[in-house]
mmCIF file of C-alpha atoms in Angstrom:
data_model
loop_
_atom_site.group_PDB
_atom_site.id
_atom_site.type_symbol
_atom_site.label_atom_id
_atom_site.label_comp_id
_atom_site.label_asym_id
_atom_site.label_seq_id
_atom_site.Cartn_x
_atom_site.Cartn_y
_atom_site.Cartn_z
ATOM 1 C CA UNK A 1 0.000 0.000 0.000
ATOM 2 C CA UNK A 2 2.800 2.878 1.227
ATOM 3 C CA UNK A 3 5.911 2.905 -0.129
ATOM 4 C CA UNK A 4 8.205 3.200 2.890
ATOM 5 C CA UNK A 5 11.610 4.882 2.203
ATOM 6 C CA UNK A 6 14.830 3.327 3.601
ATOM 7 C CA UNK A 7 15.865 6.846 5.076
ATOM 8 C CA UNK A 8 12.219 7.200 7.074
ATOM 9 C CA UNK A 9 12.629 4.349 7.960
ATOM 10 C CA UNK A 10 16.066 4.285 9.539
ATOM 11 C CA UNK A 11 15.189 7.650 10.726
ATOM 12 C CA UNK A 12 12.059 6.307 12.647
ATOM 13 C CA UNK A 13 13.696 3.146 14.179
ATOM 14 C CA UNK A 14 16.474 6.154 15.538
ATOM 15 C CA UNK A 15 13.511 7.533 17.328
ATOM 16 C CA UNK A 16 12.196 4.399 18.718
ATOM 17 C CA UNK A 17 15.658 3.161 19.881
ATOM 18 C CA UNK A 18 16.345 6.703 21.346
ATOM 19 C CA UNK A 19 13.204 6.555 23.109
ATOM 20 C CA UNK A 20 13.023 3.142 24.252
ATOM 21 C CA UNK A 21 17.023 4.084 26.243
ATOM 22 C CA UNK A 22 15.686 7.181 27.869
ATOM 23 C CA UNK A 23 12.535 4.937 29.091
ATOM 24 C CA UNK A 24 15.056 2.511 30.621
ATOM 25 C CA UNK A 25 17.364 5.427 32.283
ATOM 26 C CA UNK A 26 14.021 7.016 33.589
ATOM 27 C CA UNK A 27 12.293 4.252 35.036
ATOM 28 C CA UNK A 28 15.336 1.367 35.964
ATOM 29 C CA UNK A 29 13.625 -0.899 33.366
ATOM 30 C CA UNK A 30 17.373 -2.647 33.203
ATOM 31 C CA UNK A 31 17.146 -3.572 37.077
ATOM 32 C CA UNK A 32 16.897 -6.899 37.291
ATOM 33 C CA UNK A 33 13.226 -8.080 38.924
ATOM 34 C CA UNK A 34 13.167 -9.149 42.434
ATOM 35 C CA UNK A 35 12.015 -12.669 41.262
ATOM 36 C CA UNK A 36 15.077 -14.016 40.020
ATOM 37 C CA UNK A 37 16.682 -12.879 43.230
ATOM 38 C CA UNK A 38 16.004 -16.287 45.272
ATOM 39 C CA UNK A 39 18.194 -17.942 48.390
ATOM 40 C CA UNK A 40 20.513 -20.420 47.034
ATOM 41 C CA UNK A 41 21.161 -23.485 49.140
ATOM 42 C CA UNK A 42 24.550 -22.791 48.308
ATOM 43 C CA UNK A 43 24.637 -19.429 50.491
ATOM 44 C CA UNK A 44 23.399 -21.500 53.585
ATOM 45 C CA UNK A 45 24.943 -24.689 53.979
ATOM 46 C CA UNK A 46 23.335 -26.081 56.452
ATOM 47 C CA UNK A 47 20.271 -26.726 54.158
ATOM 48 C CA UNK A 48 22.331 -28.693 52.069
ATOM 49 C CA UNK A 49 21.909 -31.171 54.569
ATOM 50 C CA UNK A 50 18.038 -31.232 54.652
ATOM 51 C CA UNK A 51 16.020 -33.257 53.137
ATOM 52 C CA UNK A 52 15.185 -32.145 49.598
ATOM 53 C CA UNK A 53 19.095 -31.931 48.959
ATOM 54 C CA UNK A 54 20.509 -35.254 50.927
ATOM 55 C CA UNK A 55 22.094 -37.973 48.935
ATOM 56 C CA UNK A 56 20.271 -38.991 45.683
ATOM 57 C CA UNK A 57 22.087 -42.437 46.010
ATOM 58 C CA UNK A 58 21.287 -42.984 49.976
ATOM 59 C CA UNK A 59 17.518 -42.281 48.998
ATOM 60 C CA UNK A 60 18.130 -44.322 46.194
ATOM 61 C CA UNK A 61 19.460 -47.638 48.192
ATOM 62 C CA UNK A 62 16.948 -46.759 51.013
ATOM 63 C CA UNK A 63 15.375 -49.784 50.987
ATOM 64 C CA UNK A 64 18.107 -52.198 49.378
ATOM 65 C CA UNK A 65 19.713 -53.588 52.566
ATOM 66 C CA UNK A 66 22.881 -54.432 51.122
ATOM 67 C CA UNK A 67 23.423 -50.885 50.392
ATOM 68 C CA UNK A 68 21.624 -49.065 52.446
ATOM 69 C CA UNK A 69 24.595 -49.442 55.014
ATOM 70 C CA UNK A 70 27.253 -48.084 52.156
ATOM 71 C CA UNK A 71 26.331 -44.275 53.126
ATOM 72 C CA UNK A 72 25.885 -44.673 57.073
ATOM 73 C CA UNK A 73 29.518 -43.860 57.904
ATOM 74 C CA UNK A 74 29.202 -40.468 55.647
ATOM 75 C CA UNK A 75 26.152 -38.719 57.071
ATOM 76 C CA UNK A 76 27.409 -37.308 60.553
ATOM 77 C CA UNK A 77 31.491 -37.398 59.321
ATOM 78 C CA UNK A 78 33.100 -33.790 58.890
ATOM 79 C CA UNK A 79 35.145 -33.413 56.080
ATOM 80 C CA UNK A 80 38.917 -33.323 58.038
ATOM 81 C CA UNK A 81 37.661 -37.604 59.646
ATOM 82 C CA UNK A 82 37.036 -37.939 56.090
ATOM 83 C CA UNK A 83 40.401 -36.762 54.685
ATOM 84 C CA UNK A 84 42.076 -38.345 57.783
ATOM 85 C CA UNK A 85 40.346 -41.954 57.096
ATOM 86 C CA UNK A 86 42.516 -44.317 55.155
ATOM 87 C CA UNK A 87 41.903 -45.233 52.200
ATOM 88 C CA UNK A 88 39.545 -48.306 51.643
ATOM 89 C CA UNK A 89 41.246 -51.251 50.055
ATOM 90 C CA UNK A 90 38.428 -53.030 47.766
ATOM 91 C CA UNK A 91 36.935 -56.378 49.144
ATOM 92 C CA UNK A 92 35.518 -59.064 46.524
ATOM 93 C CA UNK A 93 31.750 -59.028 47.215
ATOM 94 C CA UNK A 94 29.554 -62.684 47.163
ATOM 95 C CA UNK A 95 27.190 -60.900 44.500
ATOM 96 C CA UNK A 96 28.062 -60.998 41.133
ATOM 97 C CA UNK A 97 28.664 -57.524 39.532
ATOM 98 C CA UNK A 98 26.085 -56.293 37.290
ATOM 99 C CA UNK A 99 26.767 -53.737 34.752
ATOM 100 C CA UNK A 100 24.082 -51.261 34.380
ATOM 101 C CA UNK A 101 22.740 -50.424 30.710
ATOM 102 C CA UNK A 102 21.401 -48.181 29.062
ATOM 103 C CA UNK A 103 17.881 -49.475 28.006
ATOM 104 C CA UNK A 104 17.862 -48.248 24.457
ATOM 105 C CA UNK A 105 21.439 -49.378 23.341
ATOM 106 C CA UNK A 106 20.354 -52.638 25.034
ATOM 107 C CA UNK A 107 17.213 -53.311 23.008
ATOM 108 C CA UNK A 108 19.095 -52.031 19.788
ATOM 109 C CA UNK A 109 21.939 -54.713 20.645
ATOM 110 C CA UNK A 110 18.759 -57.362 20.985
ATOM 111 C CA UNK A 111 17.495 -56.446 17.553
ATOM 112 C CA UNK A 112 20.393 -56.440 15.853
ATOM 113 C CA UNK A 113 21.343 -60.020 17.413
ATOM 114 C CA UNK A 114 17.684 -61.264 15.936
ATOM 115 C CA UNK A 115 18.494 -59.743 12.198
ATOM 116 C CA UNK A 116 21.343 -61.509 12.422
ATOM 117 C CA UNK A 117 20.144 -64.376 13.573
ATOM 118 C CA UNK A 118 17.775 -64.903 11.007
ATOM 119 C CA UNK A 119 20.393 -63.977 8.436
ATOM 120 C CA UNK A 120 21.524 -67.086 9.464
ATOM 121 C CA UNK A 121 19.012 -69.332 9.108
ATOM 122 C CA UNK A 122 17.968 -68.174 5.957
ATOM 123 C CA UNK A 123 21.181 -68.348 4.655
ATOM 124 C CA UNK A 124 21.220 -72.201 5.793
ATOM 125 C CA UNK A 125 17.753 -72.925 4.103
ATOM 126 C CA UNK A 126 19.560 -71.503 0.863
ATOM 127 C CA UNK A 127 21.924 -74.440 1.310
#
C-alpha cells in the first residue's frame, strides 16, 4: 500500500531506539526483577543437609539392605575424619557384579542379534 523509504525508515527506528534508552534510564527498566533474586542453598549450607538436597544415592538404596549401610559412615562425618580416614582397600563381594545399561542401546543390541540371527538361518535354508 505505502511505499516506505529506507531513510524514514532508519530515521524512525532512531527515534524508537532513542526513546526506548531514555525509558530505561528514567524508570530502571534494566534492574533486574526481584524474582530471580532467590536464596541459594549454596549461600546457607546447612540446608544442604536437609532433606530435599541429601544424597540422591542414599535415597536411592533406602530400601536395598545391602546398600543401604554403604552411606551410614558419611552422614554425621566432617570433612577433616574424612580426609584423615585411610583409604579403603576393595573387598571381593559374594554378589556378582552387574553392569548397568542403558535401556535403548540394550534393546538395539537385541534387535540387531535377531536380524542376524535370522540372516543365518535363511542363509542355511539356501543351502
Amino acid at each position: 500500500m505505502f511505499a516506505v523509504n529506507g531513510k524514514f525508515f532508519l530515521a524512525f527506528a532512531m527515534l524508537m531506539l532513542s526513546l526506548k534508552l531514555s525509558w530505561a534510564q528514567m524508570f530502571g527498566d534494566s534492574e533486574v526483577p526481584a524474582v530471580l533474586s532467590y536464596n541459594s542453598p549454596l549461600r546457607q549450607p546447612d540446608s544442604l543437609r536437609s532433606r530435599p538436597y541429601f544424597d540422591f544415592l542414599s535415597t536411592l538404596y533406602r530400601h536395598d539392605t545391602e546398600k543401604s549401610s554403604l552411606f551410614q559412615p558419611y552422614l554425621n562425618r566432617s570433612k577433616r575424619e574424612a580426609v584423615a580416614a585411610p583409604p579403603a582397600t576393595a573387598v571381593p563381594s559374594d554378589r556378582s557384579r552387574r553392569a548397568i545399561v542403558f535401556r535403548p542401546l540394550f534393546v538395539y543390541k537385541q534387535q540387531e542379534i535377531r536380524k542376524q540371527q535370522l540372516r543365518e538361518e535363511r542363509n542355511r535354508r539356501r543351502v
